[in-house]
Amino acid sequence: MTKKVRVRFAPSPTGGLHLGGVRTVLYNYLFARKHGGDFILRIEDTDQSRYVQGAEEYIFECLKWCGIEPDESVLHGGEFAPYRQSERKAIYNEYAEKLVKDGFAYYAFDTTEELEEMRAKFKTHDNPTPQYNHEIRERMRNSLTLGEEEVHRLMSAGSPYVVRIKMPMNEEIKFTDMIRGEVNFHSSLVDDKVLLKADGMPTYHLAVVVDDHLMKISHAFRGEEWLPSAPVHILLWKYLFGLENMPEWAHLPLILKPDGNGKLSKRDGDRLGFPVFAMDWTDPKTGEKATGFKERGFLPGAFVNMLAMLGWNDGTEQEIFTLDELCEKFSLERVHKSGAKFDYEKAKWFNHEWIKRNTKYDLRSTVYEILSQRGIEINDNDKLEKVIELVKDRCTLLTDFYDQAKFFFSTPETVDVDSIKGKWNDDKTAFFKEWISSLDSLEWKATSLEAKFKELAAAKNIKVGELMLPLRIMLVGGKFGPGVFDIAEIIGTEETKQRVEKALRSL
RNA sequence: GGCCCGUUCGUCUAUCGGCUAGGACAUCUCCCUUUCACGGAGGAAAGACGGGUUCGAUUCCCGUACGGGCUACCA
């Protein structure tokens, strides 16, 4: 019997969608699909100051590109709407009030300055960041210390206040994480986290718990950085909805910087020269640009494949998986506990494998787009397919198709004649003249062209080896590309003749 | 500092007490290719340390070290 699951995707719309974010969403998606569950995309935008316009649309586009398509209607309706936490503001207040009434939370009137003062005052070498905890709260301005009348007076006078959770003095808080097993905390070591901010918005802590309950989430996935605040969420579940209704938690390992240590951030991408976002992203506030894997030339399948393997494997030696295969084989039991350093070389390897495994038909439209974006006109689909077939094994990124394929469609602008000039002589000129004049009567196939080429060389007593490189230079402009005769076959008789003649003139 | 999590080749990882520790990326050598790649063959390369438990520990337990995360009216 399969359990009905409902997981949530909760990317925060504070700009961009980085590797860690996509992977969390991906694992959510794989799990939901495998277990036949629903998924919800919830926008966690409770921090108004960091919220960025257009971020939601961007996230949808990224997910769509990856092949993970959440139902777009979730933003506009459906069973649990609204899905933007900023639009659910009124809901959270009710729960915060309930917590206060039941004695699990309290009002705190301390100003930012007062908090800073407190931190400065209690700061010691052994305790560099004093917490607003069971000890400190006795000395602060809150509904625990102030007395009912004063609280009432402050509130009716419109004094700003927050709601803080009242962490119990002496309680073991334990829960089972699907990846890590049992995790324990002691309540005395956790501080009285703010649940409802002065602007009436909930913090993440209150919002996840309330929304997970209201949206009937059965399994909650998030990054490992959330582990330390899990006891707050556990307690909230206990106070509000009952531990027996709490979703199962899975704290995913972090994606780390390739060099040094620490979490991978968007700055690392700029610094080390690789993308960390799924797609290009420009922060509308700062104008800061970040490049995406898509624009760098990654196939979505390769991107998803690479990301999935960064923290999971199926126990066999298989490394290449399609999204469907991942859905089928994914299991949380095999998700790793420890973080993984991101390796861009390996990421490129995945892409290369995917390009090689894709057919010319799979690649056709993507390559067409890349070439035309860079000013190459293509009006012969048949030719494009032939070129892709010939060239795809040497492309690691989709953008490599430009360098590998451009000379099939337009005469090379620069021809590196210098590298053959040294050993040039009239015999060679004569040879090439004769070869191109023989072309018209030939069957236009790579094998015939090569046969004729060799036959003529032998007749003129010139080593074939001394003629191959010149021919390549004449046709493609440099020392690269697939077999020369294959190239000639594709570009055709006229173009072959013209390129040879053009080169001969400058020799 | 405190709390929590983690620790197998340079990197990503396999191993669920029997290991001559396997694979992949990167690297090196050779082969193939009258270019550059692809491809093929091979090499070098790992269990943080110290204690237990056990006939036997990379695997289980405990310490230590190291790494990471958190420690906001950010998520």
mmCIF file with all atom_site columns, C-alpha atoms in Angstrom, chain A residues 198-391:
data_model
loop_
_atom_site.group_PDB
_atom_site.id
_atom_site.type_symbol
_atom_site.label_atom_id
_atom_site.label_alt_id
_atom_site.label_comp_id
_atom_site.label_asym_id
_atom_site.label_entity_id
_atom_site.label_seq_id
_atom_site.pdbx_PDB_ins_code
_atom_site.Cartn_x
_atom_site.Cartn_y
_atom_site.Cartn_z
_atom_site.occupancy
_atom_site.B_iso_or_equiv
_atom_site.pdbx_formal_charge
_atom_site.auth_seq_id
_atom_site.auth_comp_id
_atom_site.auth_asym_id
_atom_site.auth_atom_id
_atom_site.pdbx_PDB_model_num
ATOM 1   C CA . ALA A 1 198 ? 6.526  43.677 14.281  1.00 0.00 ? 198 ALA A CA 1
ATOM 2   C CA . ASP A 1 199 ? 5.078  44.180 10.804  1.00 0.00 ? 199 ASP A CA 1
ATOM 3   C CA . GLY A 1 200 ? 2.626  41.374 11.438  1.00 0.00 ? 200 GLY A CA 1
ATOM 4   C CA . MET A 1 201 ? 4.383  38.951 9.095   1.00 0.00 ? 201 MET A CA 1
ATOM 5   C CA . PRO A 1 202 ? 5.337  35.564 10.428  1.00 0.00 ? 202 PRO A CA 1
ATOM 6   C CA . THR A 1 203 ? 8.918  34.406 10.422  1.00 0.00 ? 203 THR A CA 1
ATOM 7   C CA . TYR A 1 204 ? 9.822  31.277 8.538   1.00 0.00 ? 204 TYR A CA 1
ATOM 8   C CA . HIS A 1 205 ? 9.422  29.255 11.744  1.00 0.00 ? 205 HIS A CA 1
ATOM 9   C CA . LEU A 1 206 ? 5.753  29.986 12.227  1.00 0.00 ? 206 LEU A CA 1
ATOM 10  C CA . ALA A 1 207 ? 4.934  30.054 8.544   1.00 0.00 ? 207 ALA A CA 1
ATOM 11  C CA . VAL A 1 208 ? 6.326  26.607 7.670   1.00 0.00 ? 208 VAL A CA 1
ATOM 12  C CA . VAL A 1 209 ? 4.528  24.931 10.504  1.00 0.00 ? 209 VAL A CA 1
ATOM 13  C CA . VAL A 1 210 ? 1.186  26.606 9.887   1.00 0.00 ? 210 VAL A CA 1
ATOM 14  C CA . ASP A 1 211 ? 1.345  26.169 6.124   1.00 0.00 ? 211 ASP A CA 1
ATOM 15  C CA . ASP A 1 212 ? 2.571  22.581 6.279   1.00 0.00 ? 212 ASP A CA 1
ATOM 16  C CA . HIS A 1 213 ? -0.411 21.830 8.457   1.00 0.00 ? 213 HIS A CA 1
ATOM 17  C CA . LEU A 1 214 ? -2.952 23.730 6.403   1.00 0.00 ? 214 LEU A CA 1
ATOM 18  C CA . MET A 1 215 ? -1.613 22.373 3.133   1.00 0.00 ? 215 MET A CA 1
ATOM 19  C CA . LYS A 1 216 ? -1.482 18.847 4.527   1.00 0.00 ? 216 LYS A CA 1
ATOM 20  C CA . ILE A 1 217 ? 2.192  18.330 3.808   1.00 0.00 ? 217 ILE A CA 1
ATOM 21  C CA . SER A 1 218 ? 3.276  14.796 4.660   1.00 0.00 ? 218 SER A CA 1
ATOM 22  C CA . HIS A 1 219 ? 6.975  15.056 3.850   1.00 0.00 ? 219 HIS A CA 1
ATOM 23  C CA . ALA A 1 220 ? 9.096  18.135 4.218   1.00 0.00 ? 220 ALA A CA 1
ATOM 24  C CA . PHE A 1 221 ? 12.447 18.522 2.462   1.00 0.00 ? 221 PHE A CA 1
ATOM 25  C CA . ARG A 1 222 ? 14.914 21.297 3.100   1.00 0.00 ? 222 ARG A CA 1
ATOM 26  C CA . GLY A 1 223 ? 18.631 21.981 3.304   1.00 0.00 ? 223 GLY A CA 1
ATOM 27  C CA . GLU A 1 224 ? 20.753 20.903 6.225   1.00 0.00 ? 224 GLU A CA 1
ATOM 28  C CA . GLU A 1 225 ? 21.153 24.513 7.317   1.00 0.00 ? 225 GLU A CA 1
ATOM 29  C CA . TRP A 1 226 ? 17.668 24.194 8.798   1.00 0.00 ? 226 TRP A CA 1
ATOM 30  C CA . LEU A 1 227 ? 18.561 21.422 11.172  1.00 0.00 ? 227 LEU A CA 1
ATOM 31  C CA . PRO A 1 228 ? 19.425 23.727 14.107  1.00 0.00 ? 228 PRO A CA 1
ATOM 32  C CA . SER A 1 229 ? 15.999 25.364 14.002  1.00 0.00 ? 229 SER A CA 1
ATOM 33  C CA . ALA A 1 230 ? 14.141 22.079 13.778  1.00 0.00 ? 230 ALA A CA 1
ATOM 34  C CA . PRO A 1 231 ? 13.453 21.990 17.572  1.00 0.00 ? 231 PRO A CA 1
ATOM 35  C CA . VAL A 1 232 ? 11.472 25.228 17.238  1.00 0.00 ? 232 VAL A CA 1
ATOM 36  C CA . HIS A 1 233 ? 9.359  23.646 14.521  1.00 0.00 ? 233 HIS A CA 1
ATOM 37  C CA . ILE A 1 234 ? 8.897  20.434 16.458  1.00 0.00 ? 234 ILE A CA 1
ATOM 38  C CA . LEU A 1 235 ? 7.668  22.358 19.478  1.00 0.00 ? 235 LEU A CA 1
ATOM 39  C CA . LEU A 1 236 ? 5.319  24.418 17.354  1.00 0.00 ? 236 LEU A CA 1
ATOM 40  C CA . TRP A 1 237 ? 3.832  21.243 15.945  1.00 0.00 ? 237 TRP A CA 1
ATOM 41  C CA . LYS A 1 238 ? 3.420  19.895 19.435  1.00 0.00 ? 238 LYS A CA 1
ATOM 42  C CA . TYR A 1 239 ? 1.693  23.046 20.685  1.00 0.00 ? 239 TYR A CA 1
ATOM 43  C CA . LEU A 1 240 ? -0.475 23.724 17.653  1.00 0.00 ? 240 LEU A CA 1
ATOM 44  C CA . PHE A 1 241 ? -1.392 20.583 15.760  1.00 0.00 ? 241 PHE A CA 1
ATOM 45  C CA . GLY A 1 242 ? 0.043  17.580 17.588  1.00 0.00 ? 242 GLY A CA 1
ATOM 46  C CA . LEU A 1 243 ? 3.269  15.708 16.946  1.00 0.00 ? 243 LEU A CA 1
ATOM 47  C CA . GLU A 1 244 ? 1.369  12.801 15.438  1.00 0.00 ? 244 GLU A CA 1
ATOM 48  C CA . ASN A 1 245 ? 0.331  15.064 12.545  1.00 0.00 ? 245 ASN A CA 1
ATOM 49  C CA . MET A 1 246 ? 3.792  16.424 11.864  1.00 0.00 ? 246 MET A CA 1
ATOM 50  C CA . PRO A 1 247 ? 5.277  15.752 8.457   1.00 0.00 ? 247 PRO A CA 1
ATOM 51  C CA . GLU A 1 248 ? 8.348  13.585 8.130   1.00 0.00 ? 248 GLU A CA 1
ATOM 52  C CA . TRP A 1 249 ? 11.476 15.639 7.795   1.00 0.00 ? 249 TRP A CA 1
ATOM 53  C CA . ALA A 1 250 ? 14.392 15.206 5.428   1.00 0.00 ? 250 ALA A CA 1
ATOM 54  C CA . HIS A 1 251 ? 17.366 17.517 5.794   1.00 0.00 ? 251 HIS A CA 1
ATOM 55  C CA . LEU A 1 252 ? 19.396 17.408 2.615   1.00 0.00 ? 252 LEU A CA 1
ATOM 56  C CA . PRO A 1 253 ? 23.193 17.710 2.553   1.00 0.00 ? 253 PRO A CA 1
ATOM 57  C CA . LEU A 1 254 ? 24.695 20.967 1.372   1.00 0.00 ? 254 LEU A CA 1
ATOM 58  C CA . ILE A 1 255 ? 26.452 21.681 -1.903  1.00 0.00 ? 255 ILE A CA 1
ATOM 59  C CA . LEU A 1 256 ? 29.899 23.032 -1.112  1.00 0.00 ? 256 LEU A CA 1
ATOM 60  C CA . LYS A 1 257 ? 32.438 25.260 -2.832  1.00 0.00 ? 257 LYS A CA 1
ATOM 61  C CA . PRO A 1 258 ? 34.845 23.331 -5.078  1.00 0.00 ? 258 PRO A CA 1
ATOM 62  C CA . ASP A 1 259 ? 37.864 24.965 -3.489  1.00 0.00 ? 259 ASP A CA 1
ATOM 63  C CA . GLY A 1 260 ? 38.228 25.729 0.168   1.00 0.00 ? 260 GLY A CA 1
ATOM 64  C CA . ASN A 1 261 ? 35.195 25.119 2.278   1.00 0.00 ? 261 ASN A CA 1
ATOM 65  C CA . GLY A 1 262 ? 31.721 26.341 2.917   1.00 0.00 ? 262 GLY A CA 1
ATOM 66  C CA . LYS A 1 263 ? 28.400 26.512 1.163   1.00 0.00 ? 263 LYS A CA 1
ATOM 67  C CA . LEU A 1 264 ? 28.424 27.192 -2.549  1.00 0.00 ? 264 LEU A CA 1
ATOM 68  C CA . SER A 1 265 ? 27.261 30.731 -3.231  1.00 0.00 ? 265 SER A CA 1
ATOM 69  C CA . LYS A 1 266 ? 26.612 32.716 -6.370  1.00 0.00 ? 266 LYS A CA 1
ATOM 70  C CA . ARG A 1 267 ? 29.838 34.591 -5.829  1.00 0.00 ? 267 ARG A CA 1
ATOM 71  C CA . ASP A 1 268 ? 31.803 31.372 -6.221  1.00 0.00 ? 268 ASP A CA 1
ATOM 72  C CA . GLY A 1 269 ? 30.460 31.050 -9.733  1.00 0.00 ? 269 GLY A CA 1
ATOM 73  C CA . ASP A 1 270 ? 31.791 34.432 -10.775 1.00 0.00 ? 270 ASP A CA 1
ATOM 74  C CA . ARG A 1 271 ? 35.048 33.826 -9.005  1.00 0.00 ? 271 ARG A CA 1
ATOM 75  C CA . LEU A 1 272 ? 35.695 30.363 -10.436 1.00 0.00 ? 272 LEU A CA 1
ATOM 76  C CA . GLY A 1 273 ? 34.016 30.840 -13.799 1.00 0.00 ? 273 GLY A CA 1
ATOM 77  C CA . PHE A 1 274 ? 31.059 28.501 -13.757 1.00 0.00 ? 274 PHE A CA 1
ATOM 78  C CA . PRO A 1 275 ? 27.310 28.997 -13.370 1.00 0.00 ? 275 PRO A CA 1
ATOM 79  C CA . VAL A 1 276 ? 25.526 28.384 -10.091 1.00 0.00 ? 276 VAL A CA 1
ATOM 80  C CA . PHE A 1 277 ? 22.051 29.293 -11.280 1.00 0.00 ? 277 PHE A CA 1
ATOM 81  C CA . ALA A 1 278 ? 19.815 27.194 -13.472 1.00 0.00 ? 278 ALA A CA 1
ATOM 82  C CA . MET A 1 279 ? 19.199 30.051 -15.897 1.00 0.00 ? 279 MET A CA 1
ATOM 83  C CA . ASP A 1 280 ? 20.514 33.560 -16.416 1.00 0.00 ? 280 ASP A CA 1
ATOM 84  C CA . TRP A 1 281 ? 19.315 35.875 -13.710 1.00 0.00 ? 281 TRP A CA 1
ATOM 85  C CA . THR A 1 282 ? 19.580 39.602 -13.315 1.00 0.00 ? 282 THR A CA 1
ATOM 86  C CA . ASP A 1 283 ? 18.779 40.998 -9.922  1.00 0.00 ? 283 ASP A CA 1
ATOM 87  C CA . PRO A 1 284 ? 16.358 43.854 -10.635 1.00 0.00 ? 284 PRO A CA 1
ATOM 88  C CA . LYS A 1 285 ? 17.481 45.659 -7.513  1.00 0.00 ? 285 LYS A CA 1
ATOM 89  C CA . THR A 1 286 ? 21.221 45.609 -7.956  1.00 0.00 ? 286 THR A CA 1
ATOM 90  C CA . GLY A 1 287 ? 21.467 44.899 -11.672 1.00 0.00 ? 287 GLY A CA 1
ATOM 91  C CA . GLU A 1 288 ? 23.827 42.080 -10.792 1.00 0.00 ? 288 GLU A CA 1
ATOM 92  C CA . LYS A 1 289 ? 23.963 39.366 -13.434 1.00 0.00 ? 289 LYS A CA 1
ATOM 93  C CA . ALA A 1 290 ? 24.463 35.673 -12.905 1.00 0.00 ? 290 ALA A CA 1
ATOM 94  C CA . THR A 1 291 ? 24.879 33.165 -15.699 1.00 0.00 ? 291 THR A CA 1
ATOM 95  C CA . GLY A 1 292 ? 22.816 30.044 -15.895 1.00 0.00 ? 292 GLY A CA 1
ATOM 96  C CA . PHE A 1 293 ? 23.573 26.483 -16.863 1.00 0.00 ? 293 PHE A CA 1
ATOM 97  C CA . LYS A 1 294 ? 21.061 26.787 -19.667 1.00 0.00 ? 294 LYS A CA 1
ATOM 98  C CA . GLU A 1 295 ? 22.805 29.705 -21.311 1.00 0.00 ? 295 GLU A CA 1
ATOM 99  C CA . ARG A 1 296 ? 26.206 28.127 -20.719 1.00 0.00 ? 296 ARG A CA 1
ATOM 100 C CA . GLY A 1 297 ? 25.129 25.336 -23.033 1.00 0.00 ? 297 GLY A CA 1
ATOM 101 C CA . PHE A 1 298 ? 23.811 22.627 -20.750 1.00 0.00 ? 298 PHE A CA 1
ATOM 102 C CA . LEU A 1 299 ? 21.101 20.222 -21.777 1.00 0.00 ? 299 LEU A CA 1
ATOM 103 C CA . PRO A 1 300 ? 18.354 20.217 -19.139 1.00 0.00 ? 300 PRO A CA 1
ATOM 104 C CA . GLY A 1 301 ? 18.574 16.455 -18.816 1.00 0.00 ? 301 GLY A CA 1
ATOM 105 C CA . ALA A 1 302 ? 22.300 16.638 -18.169 1.00 0.00 ? 302 ALA A CA 1
ATOM 106 C CA . PHE A 1 303 ? 21.837 19.405 -15.625 1.00 0.00 ? 303 PHE A CA 1
ATOM 107 C CA . VAL A 1 304 ? 19.201 17.486 -13.715 1.00 0.00 ? 304 VAL A CA 1
ATOM 108 C CA . ASN A 1 305 ? 21.199 14.263 -13.965 1.00 0.00 ? 305 ASN A CA 1
ATOM 109 C CA . MET A 1 306 ? 24.328 15.934 -12.625 1.00 0.00 ? 306 MET A CA 1
ATOM 110 C CA . LEU A 1 307 ? 22.450 17.589 -9.796  1.00 0.00 ? 307 LEU A CA 1
ATOM 111 C CA . ALA A 1 308 ? 20.691 14.404 -8.762  1.00 0.00 ? 308 ALA A CA 1
ATOM 112 C CA . MET A 1 309 ? 24.007 12.564 -8.515  1.00 0.00 ? 309 MET A CA 1
ATOM 113 C CA . LEU A 1 310 ? 25.417 15.215 -6.247  1.00 0.00 ? 310 LEU A CA 1
ATOM 114 C CA . GLY A 1 311 ? 24.122 13.646 -3.082  1.00 0.00 ? 311 GLY A CA 1
ATOM 115 C CA . TRP A 1 312 ? 22.488 10.460 -4.258  1.00 0.00 ? 312 TRP A CA 1
ATOM 116 C CA . ASN A 1 313 ? 23.208 7.306  -6.270  1.00 0.00 ? 313 ASN A CA 1
ATOM 117 C CA . ASP A 1 314 ? 21.317 4.113  -6.832  1.00 0.00 ? 314 ASP A CA 1
ATOM 118 C CA . GLY A 1 315 ? 24.078 1.844  -5.562  1.00 0.00 ? 315 GLY A CA 1
ATOM 119 C CA . THR A 1 316 ? 25.071 0.590  -8.996  1.00 0.00 ? 316 THR A CA 1
ATOM 120 C CA . GLU A 1 317 ? 27.725 2.043  -11.234 1.00 0.00 ? 317 GLU A CA 1
ATOM 121 C CA . GLN A 1 318 ? 25.216 3.738  -13.484 1.00 0.00 ? 318 GLN A CA 1
ATOM 122 C CA . GLU A 1 319 ? 25.743 7.476  -13.694 1.00 0.00 ? 319 GLU A CA 1
ATOM 123 C CA . ILE A 1 320 ? 23.570 8.584  -16.576 1.00 0.00 ? 320 ILE A CA 1
ATOM 124 C CA . PHE A 1 321 ? 19.891 8.760  -15.739 1.00 0.00 ? 321 PHE A CA 1
ATOM 125 C CA . THR A 1 322 ? 16.926 10.388 -17.411 1.00 0.00 ? 322 THR A CA 1
ATOM 126 C CA . LEU A 1 323 ? 14.383 12.211 -15.279 1.00 0.00 ? 323 LEU A CA 1
ATOM 127 C CA . ASP A 1 324 ? 12.010 9.267  -15.622 1.00 0.00 ? 324 ASP A CA 1
ATOM 128 C CA . GLU A 1 325 ? 14.674 6.836  -14.514 1.00 0.00 ? 325 GLU A CA 1
ATOM 129 C CA . LEU A 1 326 ? 15.481 9.045  -11.564 1.00 0.00 ? 326 LEU A CA 1
ATOM 130 C CA . CYS A 1 327 ? 11.825 9.118  -10.561 1.00 0.00 ? 327 CYS A CA 1
ATOM 131 C CA . GLU A 1 328 ? 11.709 5.390  -10.665 1.00 0.00 ? 328 GLU A CA 1
ATOM 132 C CA . LYS A 1 329 ? 14.943 4.734  -8.804  1.00 0.00 ? 329 LYS A CA 1
ATOM 133 C CA . PHE A 1 330 ? 15.184 7.589  -6.353  1.00 0.00 ? 330 PHE A CA 1
ATOM 134 C CA . SER A 1 331 ? 15.059 6.713  -2.695  1.00 0.00 ? 331 SER A CA 1
ATOM 135 C CA . LEU A 1 332 ? 15.680 8.880  0.334   1.00 0.00 ? 332 LEU A CA 1
ATOM 136 C CA . GLU A 1 333 ? 17.521 6.053  2.056   1.00 0.00 ? 333 GLU A CA 1
ATOM 137 C CA . ARG A 1 334 ? 20.301 6.481  -0.469  1.00 0.00 ? 334 ARG A CA 1
ATOM 138 C CA . VAL A 1 335 ? 20.651 10.229 -0.093  1.00 0.00 ? 335 VAL A CA 1
ATOM 139 C CA . HIS A 1 336 ? 23.995 11.027 1.489   1.00 0.00 ? 336 HIS A CA 1
ATOM 140 C CA . LYS A 1 337 ? 24.463 12.594 4.863   1.00 0.00 ? 337 LYS A CA 1
ATOM 141 C CA . SER A 1 338 ? 27.477 14.709 4.099   1.00 0.00 ? 338 SER A CA 1
ATOM 142 C CA . GLY A 1 339 ? 27.848 17.697 1.806   1.00 0.00 ? 339 GLY A CA 1
ATOM 143 C CA . ALA A 1 340 ? 29.468 17.432 -1.621  1.00 0.00 ? 340 ALA A CA 1
ATOM 144 C CA . LYS A 1 341 ? 31.889 19.817 -3.271  1.00 0.00 ? 341 LYS A CA 1
ATOM 145 C CA . PHE A 1 342 ? 30.647 20.926 -6.639  1.00 0.00 ? 342 PHE A CA 1
ATOM 146 C CA . ASP A 1 343 ? 32.927 19.891 -9.512  1.00 0.00 ? 343 ASP A CA 1
ATOM 147 C CA . TYR A 1 344 ? 32.361 21.795 -12.734 1.00 0.00 ? 344 TYR A CA 1
ATOM 148 C CA . GLU A 1 345 ? 34.557 19.413 -14.754 1.00 0.00 ? 345 GLU A CA 1
ATOM 149 C CA . LYS A 1 346 ? 32.318 16.537 -13.823 1.00 0.00 ? 346 LYS A CA 1
ATOM 150 C CA . ALA A 1 347 ? 29.254 18.641 -14.608 1.00 0.00 ? 347 ALA A CA 1
ATOM 151 C CA . LYS A 1 348 ? 30.630 19.200 -18.110 1.00 0.00 ? 348 LYS A CA 1
ATOM 152 C CA . TRP A 1 349 ? 31.304 15.503 -18.451 1.00 0.00 ? 349 TRP A CA 1
ATOM 153 C CA . PHE A 1 350 ? 27.644 14.790 -17.793 1.00 0.00 ? 350 PHE A CA 1
ATOM 154 C CA . ASN A 1 351 ? 26.672 17.265 -20.480 1.00 0.00 ? 351 ASN A CA 1
ATOM 155 C CA . HIS A 1 352 ? 29.091 15.728 -22.967 1.00 0.00 ? 352 HIS A CA 1
ATOM 156 C CA . GLU A 1 353 ? 27.650 12.291 -22.326 1.00 0.00 ? 353 GLU A CA 1
ATOM 157 C CA . TRP A 1 354 ? 24.166 13.654 -22.858 1.00 0.00 ? 354 TRP A CA 1
ATOM 158 C CA . ILE A 1 355 ? 25.094 15.343 -26.112 1.00 0.00 ? 355 ILE A CA 1
ATOM 159 C CA . LYS A 1 356 ? 26.653 12.120 -27.368 1.00 0.00 ? 356 LYS A CA 1
ATOM 160 C CA . ARG A 1 357 ? 23.575 10.125 -26.415 1.00 0.00 ? 357 ARG A CA 1
ATOM 161 C CA . ASN A 1 358 ? 21.151 12.592 -27.984 1.00 0.00 ? 358 ASN A CA 1
ATOM 162 C CA . THR A 1 359 ? 20.298 12.027 -31.638 1.00 0.00 ? 359 THR A CA 1
ATOM 163 C CA . LYS A 1 360 ? 20.597 14.661 -34.319 1.00 0.00 ? 360 LYS A CA 1
ATOM 164 C CA . TYR A 1 361 ? 16.840 14.948 -34.161 1.00 0.00 ? 361 TYR A CA 1
ATOM 165 C CA . ASP A 1 362 ? 16.900 15.632 -30.420 1.00 0.00 ? 362 ASP A CA 1
ATOM 166 C CA . LEU A 1 363 ? 19.534 18.311 -30.869 1.00 0.00 ? 363 LEU A CA 1
ATOM 167 C CA . ARG A 1 364 ? 18.324 19.900 -34.081 1.00 0.00 ? 364 ARG A CA 1
ATOM 168 C CA . SER A 1 365 ? 16.207 22.733 -32.754 1.00 0.00 ? 365 SER A CA 1
ATOM 169 C CA . THR A 1 366 ? 18.549 23.629 -29.911 1.00 0.00 ? 366 THR A CA 1
ATOM 170 C CA . VAL A 1 367 ? 21.563 23.755 -32.189 1.00 0.00 ? 367 VAL A CA 1
ATOM 171 C CA . TYR A 1 368 ? 19.607 25.699 -34.777 1.00 0.00 ? 368 TYR A CA 1
ATOM 172 C CA . GLU A 1 369 ? 18.816 28.285 -32.147 1.00 0.00 ? 369 GLU A CA 1
ATOM 173 C CA . ILE A 1 370 ? 22.390 28.555 -30.938 1.00 0.00 ? 370 ILE A CA 1
ATOM 174 C CA . LEU A 1 371 ? 23.760 28.982 -34.454 1.00 0.00 ? 371 LEU A CA 1
ATOM 175 C CA . SER A 1 372 ? 21.183 31.512 -35.570 1.00 0.00 ? 372 SER A CA 1
ATOM 176 C CA . GLN A 1 373 ? 21.597 33.510 -32.388 1.00 0.00 ? 373 GLN A CA 1
ATOM 177 C CA . ARG A 1 374 ? 25.196 33.940 -33.401 1.00 0.00 ? 374 ARG A CA 1
ATOM 178 C CA . GLY A 1 375 ? 24.366 35.047 -36.885 1.00 0.00 ? 375 GLY A CA 1
ATOM 179 C CA . ILE A 1 376 ? 24.597 31.844 -38.840 1.00 0.00 ? 376 ILE A CA 1
ATOM 180 C CA . GLU A 1 377 ? 21.833 31.427 -41.370 1.00 0.00 ? 377 GLU A CA 1
ATOM 181 C CA . ILE A 1 378 ? 20.560 27.931 -41.878 1.00 0.00 ? 378 ILE A CA 1
ATOM 182 C CA . ASN A 1 379 ? 18.055 27.097 -44.562 1.00 0.00 ? 379 ASN A CA 1
ATOM 183 C CA . ASP A 1 380 ? 18.920 23.491 -45.184 1.00 0.00 ? 380 ASP A CA 1
ATOM 184 C CA . ASN A 1 381 ? 17.620 21.247 -42.432 1.00 0.00 ? 381 ASN A CA 1
ATOM 185 C CA . ASP A 1 382 ? 19.106 18.157 -43.996 1.00 0.00 ? 382 ASP A CA 1
ATOM 186 C CA . LYS A 1 383 ? 22.533 19.723 -43.969 1.00 0.00 ? 383 LYS A CA 1
ATOM 187 C CA . LEU A 1 384 ? 22.135 20.811 -40.353 1.00 0.00 ? 384 LEU A CA 1
ATOM 188 C CA . GLU A 1 385 ? 21.347 17.257 -39.329 1.00 0.00 ? 385 GLU A CA 1
ATOM 189 C CA . LYS A 1 386 ? 24.382 15.916 -41.150 1.00 0.00 ? 386 LYS A CA 1
ATOM 190 C CA . VAL A 1 387 ? 26.603 18.488 -39.489 1.00 0.00 ? 387 VAL A CA 1
ATOM 191 C CA . ILE A 1 388 ? 25.226 17.700 -36.025 1.00 0.00 ? 388 ILE A CA 1
ATOM 192 C CA . GLU A 1 389 ? 25.803 14.010 -36.574 1.00 0.00 ? 389 GLU A CA 1
ATOM 193 C CA . LEU A 1 390 ? 29.372 14.628 -37.657 1.00 0.00 ? 390 LEU A CA 1
ATOM 194 C CA . VAL A 1 391 ? 30.242 17.060 -34.932 1.00 0.00 ? 391 VAL A CA 1
#
